[in-house]
Coordinates of N, CA and C in Angstrom, one line a residue:
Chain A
X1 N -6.1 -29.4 -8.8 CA -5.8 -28.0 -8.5 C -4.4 -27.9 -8.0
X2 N -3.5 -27.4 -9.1 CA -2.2 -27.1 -8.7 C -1.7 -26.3 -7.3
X3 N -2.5 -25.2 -7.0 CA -2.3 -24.4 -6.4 C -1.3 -23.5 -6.6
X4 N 0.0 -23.1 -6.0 CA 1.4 -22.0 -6.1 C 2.5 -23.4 -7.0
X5 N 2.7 -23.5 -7.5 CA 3.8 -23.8 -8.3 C 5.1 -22.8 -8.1
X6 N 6.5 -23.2 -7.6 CA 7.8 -22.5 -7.6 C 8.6 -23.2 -8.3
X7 N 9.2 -23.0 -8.7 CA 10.6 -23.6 -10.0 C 11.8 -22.3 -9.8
X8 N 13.1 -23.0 -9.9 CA 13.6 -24.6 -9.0 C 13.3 -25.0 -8.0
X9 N 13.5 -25.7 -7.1 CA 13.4 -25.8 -6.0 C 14.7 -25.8 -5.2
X10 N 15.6 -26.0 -6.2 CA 16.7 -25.6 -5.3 C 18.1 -25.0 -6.3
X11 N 18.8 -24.1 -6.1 CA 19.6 -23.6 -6.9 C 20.8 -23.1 -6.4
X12 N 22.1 -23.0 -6.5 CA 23.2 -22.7 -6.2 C 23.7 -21.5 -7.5
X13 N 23.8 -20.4 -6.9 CA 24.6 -19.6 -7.7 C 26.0 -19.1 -7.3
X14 N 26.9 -18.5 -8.2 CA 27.8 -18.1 -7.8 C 27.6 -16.2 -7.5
X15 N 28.1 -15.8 -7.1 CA 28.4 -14.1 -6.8 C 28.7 -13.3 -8.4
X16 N 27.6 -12.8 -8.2 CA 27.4 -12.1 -9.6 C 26.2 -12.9 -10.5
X17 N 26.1 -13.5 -10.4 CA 25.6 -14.3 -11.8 C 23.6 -14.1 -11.3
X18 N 22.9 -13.8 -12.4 CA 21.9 -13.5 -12.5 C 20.7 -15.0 -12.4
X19 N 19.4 -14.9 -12.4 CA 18.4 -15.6 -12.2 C 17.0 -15.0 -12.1
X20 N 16.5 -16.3 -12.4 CA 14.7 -15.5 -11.7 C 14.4 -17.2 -11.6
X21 N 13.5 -16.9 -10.4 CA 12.7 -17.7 -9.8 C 11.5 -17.4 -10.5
X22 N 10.4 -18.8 -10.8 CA 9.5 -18.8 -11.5 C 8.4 -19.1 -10.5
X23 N 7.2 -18.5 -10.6 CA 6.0 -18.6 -9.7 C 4.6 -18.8 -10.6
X24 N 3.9 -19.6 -10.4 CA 2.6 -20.1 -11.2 C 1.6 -20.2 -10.1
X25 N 0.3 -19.2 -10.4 CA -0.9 -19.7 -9.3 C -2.2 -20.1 -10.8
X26 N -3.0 -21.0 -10.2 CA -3.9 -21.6 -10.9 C -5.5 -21.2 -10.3
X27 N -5.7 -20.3 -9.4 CA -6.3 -20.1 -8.5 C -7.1 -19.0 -8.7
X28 N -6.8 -17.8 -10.1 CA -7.3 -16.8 -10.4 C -7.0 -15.6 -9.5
X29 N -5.9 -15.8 -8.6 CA -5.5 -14.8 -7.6 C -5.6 -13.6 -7.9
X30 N -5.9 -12.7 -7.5 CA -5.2 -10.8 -8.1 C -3.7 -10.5 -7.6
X31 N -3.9 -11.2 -6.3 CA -2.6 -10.9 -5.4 C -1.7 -12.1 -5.5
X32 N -0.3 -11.5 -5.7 CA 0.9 -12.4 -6.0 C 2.2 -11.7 -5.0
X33 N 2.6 -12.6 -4.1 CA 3.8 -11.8 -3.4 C 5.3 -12.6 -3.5
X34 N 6.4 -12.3 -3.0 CA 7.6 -13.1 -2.6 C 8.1 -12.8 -1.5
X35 N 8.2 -13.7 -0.7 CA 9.0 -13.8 0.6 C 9.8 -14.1 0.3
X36 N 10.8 -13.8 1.6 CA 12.1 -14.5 1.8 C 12.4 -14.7 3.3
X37 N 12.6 -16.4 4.1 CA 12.5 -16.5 5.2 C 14.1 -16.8 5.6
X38 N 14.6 -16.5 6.8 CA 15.9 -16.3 7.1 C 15.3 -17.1 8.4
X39 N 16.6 -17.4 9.1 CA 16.9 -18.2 10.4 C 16.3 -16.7 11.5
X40 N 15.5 -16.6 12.2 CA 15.2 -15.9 13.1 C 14.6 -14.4 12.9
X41 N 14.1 -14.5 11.3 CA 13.7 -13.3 10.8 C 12.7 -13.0 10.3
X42 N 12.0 -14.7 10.1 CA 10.6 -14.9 9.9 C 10.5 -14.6 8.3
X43 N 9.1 -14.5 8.1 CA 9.2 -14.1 6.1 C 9.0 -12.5 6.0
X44 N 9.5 -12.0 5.5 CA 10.0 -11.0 5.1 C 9.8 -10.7 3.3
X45 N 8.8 -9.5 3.5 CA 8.2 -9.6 2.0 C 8.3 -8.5 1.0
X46 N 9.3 -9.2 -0.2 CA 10.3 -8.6 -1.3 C 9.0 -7.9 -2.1
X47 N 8.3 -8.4 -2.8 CA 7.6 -7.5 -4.2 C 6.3 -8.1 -3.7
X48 N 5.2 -7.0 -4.2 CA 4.0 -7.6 -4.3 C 3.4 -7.0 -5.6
X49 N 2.0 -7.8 -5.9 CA 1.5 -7.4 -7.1 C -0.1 -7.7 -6.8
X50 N -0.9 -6.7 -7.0 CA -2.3 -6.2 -7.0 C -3.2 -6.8 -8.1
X51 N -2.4 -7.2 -9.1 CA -2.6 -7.5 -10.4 C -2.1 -7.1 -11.8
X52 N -2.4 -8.1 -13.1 CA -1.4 -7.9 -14.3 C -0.9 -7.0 -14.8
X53 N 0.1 -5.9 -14.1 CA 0.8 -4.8 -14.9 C 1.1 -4.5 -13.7
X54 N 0.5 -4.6 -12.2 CA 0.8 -3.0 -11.2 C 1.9 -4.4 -10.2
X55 N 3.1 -3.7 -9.9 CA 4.1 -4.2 -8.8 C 4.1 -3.4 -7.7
X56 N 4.5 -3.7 -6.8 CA 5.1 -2.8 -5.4 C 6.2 -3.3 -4.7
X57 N 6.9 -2.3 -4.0 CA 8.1 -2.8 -3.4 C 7.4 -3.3 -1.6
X58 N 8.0 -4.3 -1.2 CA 8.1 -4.8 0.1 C 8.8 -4.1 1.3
X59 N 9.2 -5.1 2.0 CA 10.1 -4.7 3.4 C 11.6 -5.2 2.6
X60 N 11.8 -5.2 2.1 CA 13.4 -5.8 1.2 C 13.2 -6.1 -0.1
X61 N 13.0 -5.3 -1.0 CA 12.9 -5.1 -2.3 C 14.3 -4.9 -3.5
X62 N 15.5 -4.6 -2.4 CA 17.0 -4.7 -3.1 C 17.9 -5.6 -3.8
X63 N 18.1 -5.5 -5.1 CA 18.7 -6.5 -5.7 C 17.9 -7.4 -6.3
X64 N 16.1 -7.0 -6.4 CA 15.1 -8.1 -6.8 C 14.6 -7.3 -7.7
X65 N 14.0 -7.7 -9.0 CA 13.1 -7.3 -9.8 C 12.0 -8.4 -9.9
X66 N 10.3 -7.7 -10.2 CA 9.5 -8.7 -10.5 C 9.0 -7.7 -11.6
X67 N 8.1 -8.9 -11.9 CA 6.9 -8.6 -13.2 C 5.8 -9.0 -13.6
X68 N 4.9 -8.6 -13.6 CA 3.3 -9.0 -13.6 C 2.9 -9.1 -15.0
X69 N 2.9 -9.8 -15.9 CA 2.5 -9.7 -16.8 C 0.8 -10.1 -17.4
X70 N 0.6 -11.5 -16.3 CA -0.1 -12.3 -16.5 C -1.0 -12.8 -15.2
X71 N -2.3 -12.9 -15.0 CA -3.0 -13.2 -13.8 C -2.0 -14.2 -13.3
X72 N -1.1 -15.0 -13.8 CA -1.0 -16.6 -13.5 C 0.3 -16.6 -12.7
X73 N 1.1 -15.6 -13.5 CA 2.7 -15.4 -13.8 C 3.1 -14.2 -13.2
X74 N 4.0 -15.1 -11.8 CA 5.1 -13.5 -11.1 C 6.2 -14.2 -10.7
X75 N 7.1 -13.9 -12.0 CA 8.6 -14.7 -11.6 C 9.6 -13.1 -10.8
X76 N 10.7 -14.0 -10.1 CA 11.3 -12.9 -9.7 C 12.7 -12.8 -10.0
X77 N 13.3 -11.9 -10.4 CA 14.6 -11.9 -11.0 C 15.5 -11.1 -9.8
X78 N 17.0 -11.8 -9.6 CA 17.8 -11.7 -8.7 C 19.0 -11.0 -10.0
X79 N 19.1 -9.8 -10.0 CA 20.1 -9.3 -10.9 C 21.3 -8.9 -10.8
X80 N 22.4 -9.2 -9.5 CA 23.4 -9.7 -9.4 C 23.8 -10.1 -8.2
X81 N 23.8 -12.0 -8.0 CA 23.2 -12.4 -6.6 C 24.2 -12.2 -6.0
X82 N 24.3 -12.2 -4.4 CA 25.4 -11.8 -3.5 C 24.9 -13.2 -2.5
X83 N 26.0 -13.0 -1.5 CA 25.6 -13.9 -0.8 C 24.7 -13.9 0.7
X84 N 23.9 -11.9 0.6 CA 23.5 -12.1 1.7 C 21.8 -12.9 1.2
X85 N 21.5 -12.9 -0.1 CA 20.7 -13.6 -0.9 C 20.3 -14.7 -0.6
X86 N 21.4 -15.9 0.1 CA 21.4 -16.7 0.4 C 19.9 -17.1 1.0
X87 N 18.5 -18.1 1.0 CA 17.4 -17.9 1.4 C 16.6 -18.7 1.1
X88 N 15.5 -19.0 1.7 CA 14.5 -19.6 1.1 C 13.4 -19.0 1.2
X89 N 13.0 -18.9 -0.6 CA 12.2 -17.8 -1.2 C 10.6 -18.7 -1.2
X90 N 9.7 -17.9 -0.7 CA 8.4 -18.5 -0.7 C 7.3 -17.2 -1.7
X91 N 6.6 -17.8 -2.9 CA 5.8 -17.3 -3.5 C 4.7 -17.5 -2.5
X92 N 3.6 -16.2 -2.5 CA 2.1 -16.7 -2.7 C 1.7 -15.7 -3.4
X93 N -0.3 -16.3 -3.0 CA -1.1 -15.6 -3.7 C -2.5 -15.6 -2.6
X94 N -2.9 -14.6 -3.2 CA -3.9 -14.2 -2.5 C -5.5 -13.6 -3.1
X95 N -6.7 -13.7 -2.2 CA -7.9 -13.6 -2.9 C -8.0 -12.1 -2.9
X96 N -8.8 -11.0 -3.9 CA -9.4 -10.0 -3.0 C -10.1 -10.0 -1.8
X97 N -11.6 -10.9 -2.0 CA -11.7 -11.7 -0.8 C -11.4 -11.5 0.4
X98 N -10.4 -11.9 0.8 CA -9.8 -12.2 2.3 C -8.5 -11.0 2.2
X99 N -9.0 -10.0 1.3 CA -7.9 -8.7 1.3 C -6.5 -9.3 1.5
X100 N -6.5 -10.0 1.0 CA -5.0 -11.4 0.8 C -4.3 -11.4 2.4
X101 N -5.4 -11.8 3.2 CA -4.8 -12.1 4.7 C -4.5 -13.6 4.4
X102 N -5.5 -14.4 3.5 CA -5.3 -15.4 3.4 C -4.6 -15.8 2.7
X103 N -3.1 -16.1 2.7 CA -2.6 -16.7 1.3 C -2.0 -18.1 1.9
X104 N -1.7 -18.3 -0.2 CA -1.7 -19.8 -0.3 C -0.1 -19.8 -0.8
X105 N 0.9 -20.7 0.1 CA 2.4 -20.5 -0.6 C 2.6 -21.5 -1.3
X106 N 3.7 -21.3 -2.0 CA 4.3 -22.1 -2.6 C 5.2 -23.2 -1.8
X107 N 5.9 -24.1 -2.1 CA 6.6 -25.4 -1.7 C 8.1 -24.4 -1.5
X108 N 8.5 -23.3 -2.1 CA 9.4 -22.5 -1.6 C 10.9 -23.1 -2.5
X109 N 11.8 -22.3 -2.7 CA 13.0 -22.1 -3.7 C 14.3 -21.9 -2.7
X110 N 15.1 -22.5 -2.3 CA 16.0 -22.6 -1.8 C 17.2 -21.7 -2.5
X111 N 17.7 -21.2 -2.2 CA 18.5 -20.5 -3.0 C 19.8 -20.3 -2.3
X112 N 21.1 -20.9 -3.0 CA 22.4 -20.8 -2.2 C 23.5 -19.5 -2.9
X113 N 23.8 -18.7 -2.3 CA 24.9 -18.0 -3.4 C 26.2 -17.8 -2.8
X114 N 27.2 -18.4 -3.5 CA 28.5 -18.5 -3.0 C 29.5 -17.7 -3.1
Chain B
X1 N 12.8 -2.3 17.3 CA 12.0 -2.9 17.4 C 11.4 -3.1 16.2
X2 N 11.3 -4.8 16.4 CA 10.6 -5.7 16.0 C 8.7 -4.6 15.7
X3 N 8.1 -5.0 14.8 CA 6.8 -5.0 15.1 C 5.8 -6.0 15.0
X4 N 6.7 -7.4 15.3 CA 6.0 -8.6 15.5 C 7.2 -9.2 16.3
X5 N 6.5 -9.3 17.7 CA 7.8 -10.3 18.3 C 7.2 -11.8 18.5
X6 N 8.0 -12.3 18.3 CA 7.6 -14.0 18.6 C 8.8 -14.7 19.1
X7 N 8.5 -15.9 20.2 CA 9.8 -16.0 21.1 C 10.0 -17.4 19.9
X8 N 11.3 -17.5 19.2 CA 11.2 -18.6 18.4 C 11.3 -20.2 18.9
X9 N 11.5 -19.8 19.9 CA 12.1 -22.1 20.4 C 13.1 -22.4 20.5
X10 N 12.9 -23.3 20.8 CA 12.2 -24.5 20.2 C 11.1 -24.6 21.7
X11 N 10.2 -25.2 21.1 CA 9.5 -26.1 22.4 C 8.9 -27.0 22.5
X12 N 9.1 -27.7 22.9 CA 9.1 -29.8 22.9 C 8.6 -29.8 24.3
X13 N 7.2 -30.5 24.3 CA 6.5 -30.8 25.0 C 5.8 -32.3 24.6
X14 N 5.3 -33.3 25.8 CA 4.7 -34.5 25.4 C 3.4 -34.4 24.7
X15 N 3.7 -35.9 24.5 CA 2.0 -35.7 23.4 C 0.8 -35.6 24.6
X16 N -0.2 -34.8 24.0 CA -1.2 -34.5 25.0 C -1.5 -33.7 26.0
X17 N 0.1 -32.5 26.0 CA 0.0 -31.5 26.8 C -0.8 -30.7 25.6
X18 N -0.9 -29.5 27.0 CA -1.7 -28.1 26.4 C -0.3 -26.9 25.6
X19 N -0.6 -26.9 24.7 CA 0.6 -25.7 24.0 C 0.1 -24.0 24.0
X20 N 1.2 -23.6 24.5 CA 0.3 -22.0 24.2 C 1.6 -21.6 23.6
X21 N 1.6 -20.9 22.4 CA 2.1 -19.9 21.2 C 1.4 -18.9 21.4
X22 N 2.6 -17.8 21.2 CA 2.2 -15.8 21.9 C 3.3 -15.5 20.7
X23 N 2.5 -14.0 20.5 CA 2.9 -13.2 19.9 C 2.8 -11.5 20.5
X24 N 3.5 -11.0 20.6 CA 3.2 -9.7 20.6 C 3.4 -8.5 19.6
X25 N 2.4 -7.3 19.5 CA 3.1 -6.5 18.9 C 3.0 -5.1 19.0
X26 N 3.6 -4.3 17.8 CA 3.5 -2.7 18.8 C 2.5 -1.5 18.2
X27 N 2.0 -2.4 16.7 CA 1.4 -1.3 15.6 C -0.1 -1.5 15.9
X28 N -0.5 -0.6 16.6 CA -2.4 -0.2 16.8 C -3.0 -0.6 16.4
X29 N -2.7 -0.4 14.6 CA -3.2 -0.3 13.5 C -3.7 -1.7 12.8
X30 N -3.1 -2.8 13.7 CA -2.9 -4.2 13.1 C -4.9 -4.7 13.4
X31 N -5.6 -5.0 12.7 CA -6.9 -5.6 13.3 C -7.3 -7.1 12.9
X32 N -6.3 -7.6 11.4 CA -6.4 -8.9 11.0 C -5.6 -10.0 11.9
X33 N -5.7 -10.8 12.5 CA -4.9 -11.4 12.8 C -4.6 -13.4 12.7
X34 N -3.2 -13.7 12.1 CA -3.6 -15.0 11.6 C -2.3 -15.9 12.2
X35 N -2.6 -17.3 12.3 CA -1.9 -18.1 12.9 C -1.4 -19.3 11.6
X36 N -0.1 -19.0 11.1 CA 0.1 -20.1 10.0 C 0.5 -21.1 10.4
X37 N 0.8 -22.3 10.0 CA 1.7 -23.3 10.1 C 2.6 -24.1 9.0
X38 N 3.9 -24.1 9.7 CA 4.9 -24.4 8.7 C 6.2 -26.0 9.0
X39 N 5.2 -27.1 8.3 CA 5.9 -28.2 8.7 C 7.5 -28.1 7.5
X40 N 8.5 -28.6 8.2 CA 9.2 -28.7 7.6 C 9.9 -28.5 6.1
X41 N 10.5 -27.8 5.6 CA 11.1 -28.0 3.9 C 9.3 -28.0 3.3
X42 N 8.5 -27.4 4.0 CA 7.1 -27.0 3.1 C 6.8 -25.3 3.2
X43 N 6.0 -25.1 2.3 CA 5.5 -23.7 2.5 C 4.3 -23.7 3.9
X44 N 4.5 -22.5 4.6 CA 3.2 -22.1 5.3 C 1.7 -22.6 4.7
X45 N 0.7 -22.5 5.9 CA -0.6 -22.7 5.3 C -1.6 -22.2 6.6
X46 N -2.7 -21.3 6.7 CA -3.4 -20.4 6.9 C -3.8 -21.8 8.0
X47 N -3.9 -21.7 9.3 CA -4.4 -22.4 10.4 C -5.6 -21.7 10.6
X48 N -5.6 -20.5 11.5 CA -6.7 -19.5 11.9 C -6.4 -18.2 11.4
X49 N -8.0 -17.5 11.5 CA -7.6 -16.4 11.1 C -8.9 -15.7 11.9
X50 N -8.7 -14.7 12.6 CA -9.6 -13.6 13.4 C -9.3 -12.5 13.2
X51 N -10.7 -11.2 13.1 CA -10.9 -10.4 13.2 C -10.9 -9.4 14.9
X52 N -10.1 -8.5 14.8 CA -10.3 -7.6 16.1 C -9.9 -8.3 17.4
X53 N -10.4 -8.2 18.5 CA -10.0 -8.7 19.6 C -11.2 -10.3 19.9
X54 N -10.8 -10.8 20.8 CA -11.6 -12.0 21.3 C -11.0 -13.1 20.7
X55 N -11.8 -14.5 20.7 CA -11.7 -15.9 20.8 C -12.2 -16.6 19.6
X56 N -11.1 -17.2 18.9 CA -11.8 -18.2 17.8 C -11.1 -19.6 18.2
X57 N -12.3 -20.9 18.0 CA -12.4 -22.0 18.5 C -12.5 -22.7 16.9
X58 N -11.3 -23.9 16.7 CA -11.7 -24.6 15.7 C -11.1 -25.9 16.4
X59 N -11.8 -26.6 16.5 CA -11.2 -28.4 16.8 C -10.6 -28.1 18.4
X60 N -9.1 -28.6 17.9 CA -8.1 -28.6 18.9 C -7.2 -26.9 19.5
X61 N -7.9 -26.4 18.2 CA -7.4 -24.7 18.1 C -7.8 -23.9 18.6
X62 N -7.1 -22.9 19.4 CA -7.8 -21.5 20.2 C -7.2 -20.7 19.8
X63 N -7.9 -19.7 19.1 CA -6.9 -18.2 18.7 C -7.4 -16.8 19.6
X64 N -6.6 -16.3 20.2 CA -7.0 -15.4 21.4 C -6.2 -14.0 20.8
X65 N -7.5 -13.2 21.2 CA -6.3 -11.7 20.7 C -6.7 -10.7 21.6
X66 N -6.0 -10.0 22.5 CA -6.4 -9.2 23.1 C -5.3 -7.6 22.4
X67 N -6.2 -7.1 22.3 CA -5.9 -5.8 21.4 C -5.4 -4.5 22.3
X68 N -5.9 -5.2 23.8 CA -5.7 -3.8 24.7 C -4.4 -3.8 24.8
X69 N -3.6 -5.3 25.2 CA -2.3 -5.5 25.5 C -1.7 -5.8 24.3
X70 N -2.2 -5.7 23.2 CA -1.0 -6.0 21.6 C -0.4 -7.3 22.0
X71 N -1.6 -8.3 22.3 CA -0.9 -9.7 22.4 C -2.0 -10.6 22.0
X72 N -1.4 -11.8 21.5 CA -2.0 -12.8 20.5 C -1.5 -14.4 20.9
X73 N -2.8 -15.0 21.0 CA -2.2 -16.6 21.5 C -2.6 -17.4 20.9
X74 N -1.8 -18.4 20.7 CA -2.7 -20.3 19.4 C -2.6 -21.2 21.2
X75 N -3.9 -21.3 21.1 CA -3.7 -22.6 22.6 C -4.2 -24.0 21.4
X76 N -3.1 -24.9 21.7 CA -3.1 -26.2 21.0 C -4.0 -27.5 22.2
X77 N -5.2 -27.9 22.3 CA -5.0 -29.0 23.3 C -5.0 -29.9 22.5
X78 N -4.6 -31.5 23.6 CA -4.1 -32.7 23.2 C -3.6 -32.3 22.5
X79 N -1.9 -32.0 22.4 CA -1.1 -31.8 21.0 C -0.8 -33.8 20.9
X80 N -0.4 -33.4 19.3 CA -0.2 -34.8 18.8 C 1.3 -34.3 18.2
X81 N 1.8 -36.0 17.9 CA 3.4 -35.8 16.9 C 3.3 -34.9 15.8
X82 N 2.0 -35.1 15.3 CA 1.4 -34.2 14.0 C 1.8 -33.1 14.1
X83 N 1.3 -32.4 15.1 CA 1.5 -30.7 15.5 C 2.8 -30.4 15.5
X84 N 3.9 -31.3 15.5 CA 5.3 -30.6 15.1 C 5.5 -30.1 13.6
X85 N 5.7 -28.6 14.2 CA 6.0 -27.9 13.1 C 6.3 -26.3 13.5
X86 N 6.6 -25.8 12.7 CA 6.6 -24.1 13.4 C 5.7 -23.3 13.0
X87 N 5.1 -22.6 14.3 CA 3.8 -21.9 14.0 C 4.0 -20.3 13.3
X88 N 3.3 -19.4 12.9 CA 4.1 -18.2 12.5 C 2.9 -17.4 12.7
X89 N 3.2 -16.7 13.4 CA 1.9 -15.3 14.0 C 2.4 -14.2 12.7
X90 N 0.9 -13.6 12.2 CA 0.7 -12.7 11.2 C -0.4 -11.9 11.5
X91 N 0.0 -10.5 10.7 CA -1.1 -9.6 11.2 C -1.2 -8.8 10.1
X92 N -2.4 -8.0 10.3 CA -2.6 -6.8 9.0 C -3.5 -5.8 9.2
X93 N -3.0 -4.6 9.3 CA -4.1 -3.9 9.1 C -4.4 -3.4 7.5
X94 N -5.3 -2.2 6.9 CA -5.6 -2.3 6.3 C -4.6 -0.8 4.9
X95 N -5.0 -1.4 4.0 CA -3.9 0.0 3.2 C -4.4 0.5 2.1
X96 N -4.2 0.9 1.4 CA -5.1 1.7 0.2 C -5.1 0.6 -1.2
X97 N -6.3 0.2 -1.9 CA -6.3 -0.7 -2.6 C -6.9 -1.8 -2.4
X98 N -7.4 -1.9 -1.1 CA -7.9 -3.8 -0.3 C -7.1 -4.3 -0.1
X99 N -6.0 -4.0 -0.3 CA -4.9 -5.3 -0.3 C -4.4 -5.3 1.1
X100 N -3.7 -6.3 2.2 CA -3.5 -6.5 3.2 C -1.9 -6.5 3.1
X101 N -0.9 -5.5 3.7 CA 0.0 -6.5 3.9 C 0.8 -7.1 4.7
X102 N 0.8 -8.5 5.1 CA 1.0 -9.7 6.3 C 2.1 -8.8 6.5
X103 N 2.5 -9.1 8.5 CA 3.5 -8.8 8.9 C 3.6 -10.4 10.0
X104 N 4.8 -10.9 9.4 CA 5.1 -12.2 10.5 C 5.9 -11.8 11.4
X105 N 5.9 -12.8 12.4 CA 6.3 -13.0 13.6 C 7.6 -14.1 13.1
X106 N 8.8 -14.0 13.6 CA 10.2 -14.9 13.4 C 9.7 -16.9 13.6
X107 N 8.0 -17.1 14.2 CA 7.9 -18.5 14.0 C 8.4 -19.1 14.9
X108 N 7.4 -20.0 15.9 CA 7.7 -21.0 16.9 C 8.1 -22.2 16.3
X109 N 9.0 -22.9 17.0 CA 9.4 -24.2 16.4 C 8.9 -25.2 17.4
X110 N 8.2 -26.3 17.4 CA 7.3 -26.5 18.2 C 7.5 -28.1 17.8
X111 N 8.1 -28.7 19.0 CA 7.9 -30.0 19.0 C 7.5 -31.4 19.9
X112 N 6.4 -31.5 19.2 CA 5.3 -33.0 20.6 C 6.1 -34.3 20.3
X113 N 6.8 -35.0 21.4 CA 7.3 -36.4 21.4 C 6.5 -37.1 22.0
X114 N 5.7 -38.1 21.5 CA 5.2 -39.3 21.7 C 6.1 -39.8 23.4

């Protein structure tokens, strides 16, 4: 049991230049989220998803697109990175269940933009 | 304001003291409340998790919530080298849909030296 799968794990972009971070849960989740944790700011959460088709915006949803296509599959796209971007990005996922208090993260995406 | 404060660290205590991790916060409305832990260059992972006010007991773990005063405690006894890592206080009340969504605390950095 895979659990949260993140790809890359670590990536350097320059200013301007586009991406998406890739997220895989094996777990049958409904709920799929993205964090992003900063030095003293704790995780802070970009997009969430209810399930295949429905998104929502977070506490910092700017400069990110996501997309629910797939129970499995919530990549997130950075569509013109800057450097306040700079971050390490944590996927999870969550049960209905535990009304997704419980979630399960990913190993997390380091992300540098220069 | 914050509506999760957490004092971040560091705090380095010997092996086998007692550890207490606090959180406070300012939203009423919060009734889920969860205690993650985050070792190093890894994603978080669900330590405790309580409903409403009062005391939950697992092992070495105490999770305390008093709801009058919007404050929340992890008591660690006999901490070990193991237990270094940063704790991250989370909370939730509830929103339209089932779905919960976590509010963290900035994360204690917490470290037991042998």
């Amino acid at each position: 049991n895979a659990g949260v799968t993140q790809t890359p794990k670590f990536q350097v972009l320059k200013t301007g230049q586009s991406m998406t971070l890739q997220c895989a849960q094996d777990m049958n989740h409904e709920y799929m989220s993205w964090y992003r944790q900063d030095p003293g700011m704790g995780l802070r959460l970009i997009h969430y998803s209810v399930g295949a088709g429905i998104t929502d915006q977070g506490e910092v949803p700017n400069g990110y697109n996501v997309s629910r296509s797939t129970t499995e599959d919530f990549p997130l796209r950075l569509l013109s990175a800057a450097p306040s971007q700079t971050s390490v990005y944590f996927c999870a996922s969550g049960d209905r269940g535990s009304g997704a208090n419980v979630l399960t993260f990913g190993a997390g995406s380091r992300l540098t933009v220069l | 304001q914050k509506e999760v404060e957490q004092d971040p660290g560091p705090l380095s205590v010997p092996e086998g003291a007692i550890v207490s991790l606090n959180c406070t916060y300012s939203n009423s409305a919060f009734q889920y409340f969860m205690w993650y832990r985050q070792y190093s260059r890894k994603g978080p992972e669900l330590l405790m998790y309580t409903y409403s006010s009062g005391n939950k007991e697992d092992g070495r773990f105490t999770a305390q919530v008093d709801k009058s005063s919007k404050y929340i405690s992890l008591f660690i006894r006999d901490s070990q080298p193991s237990d270094s890592a940063t704790y991250l206080c989370a909370m939730s009340g509830m929103f339209s849909g089932g779905y919960n969504k976590l509010i963290f605390g900035a994360g204690t950095r917490l470290a037991v030296h042998p």
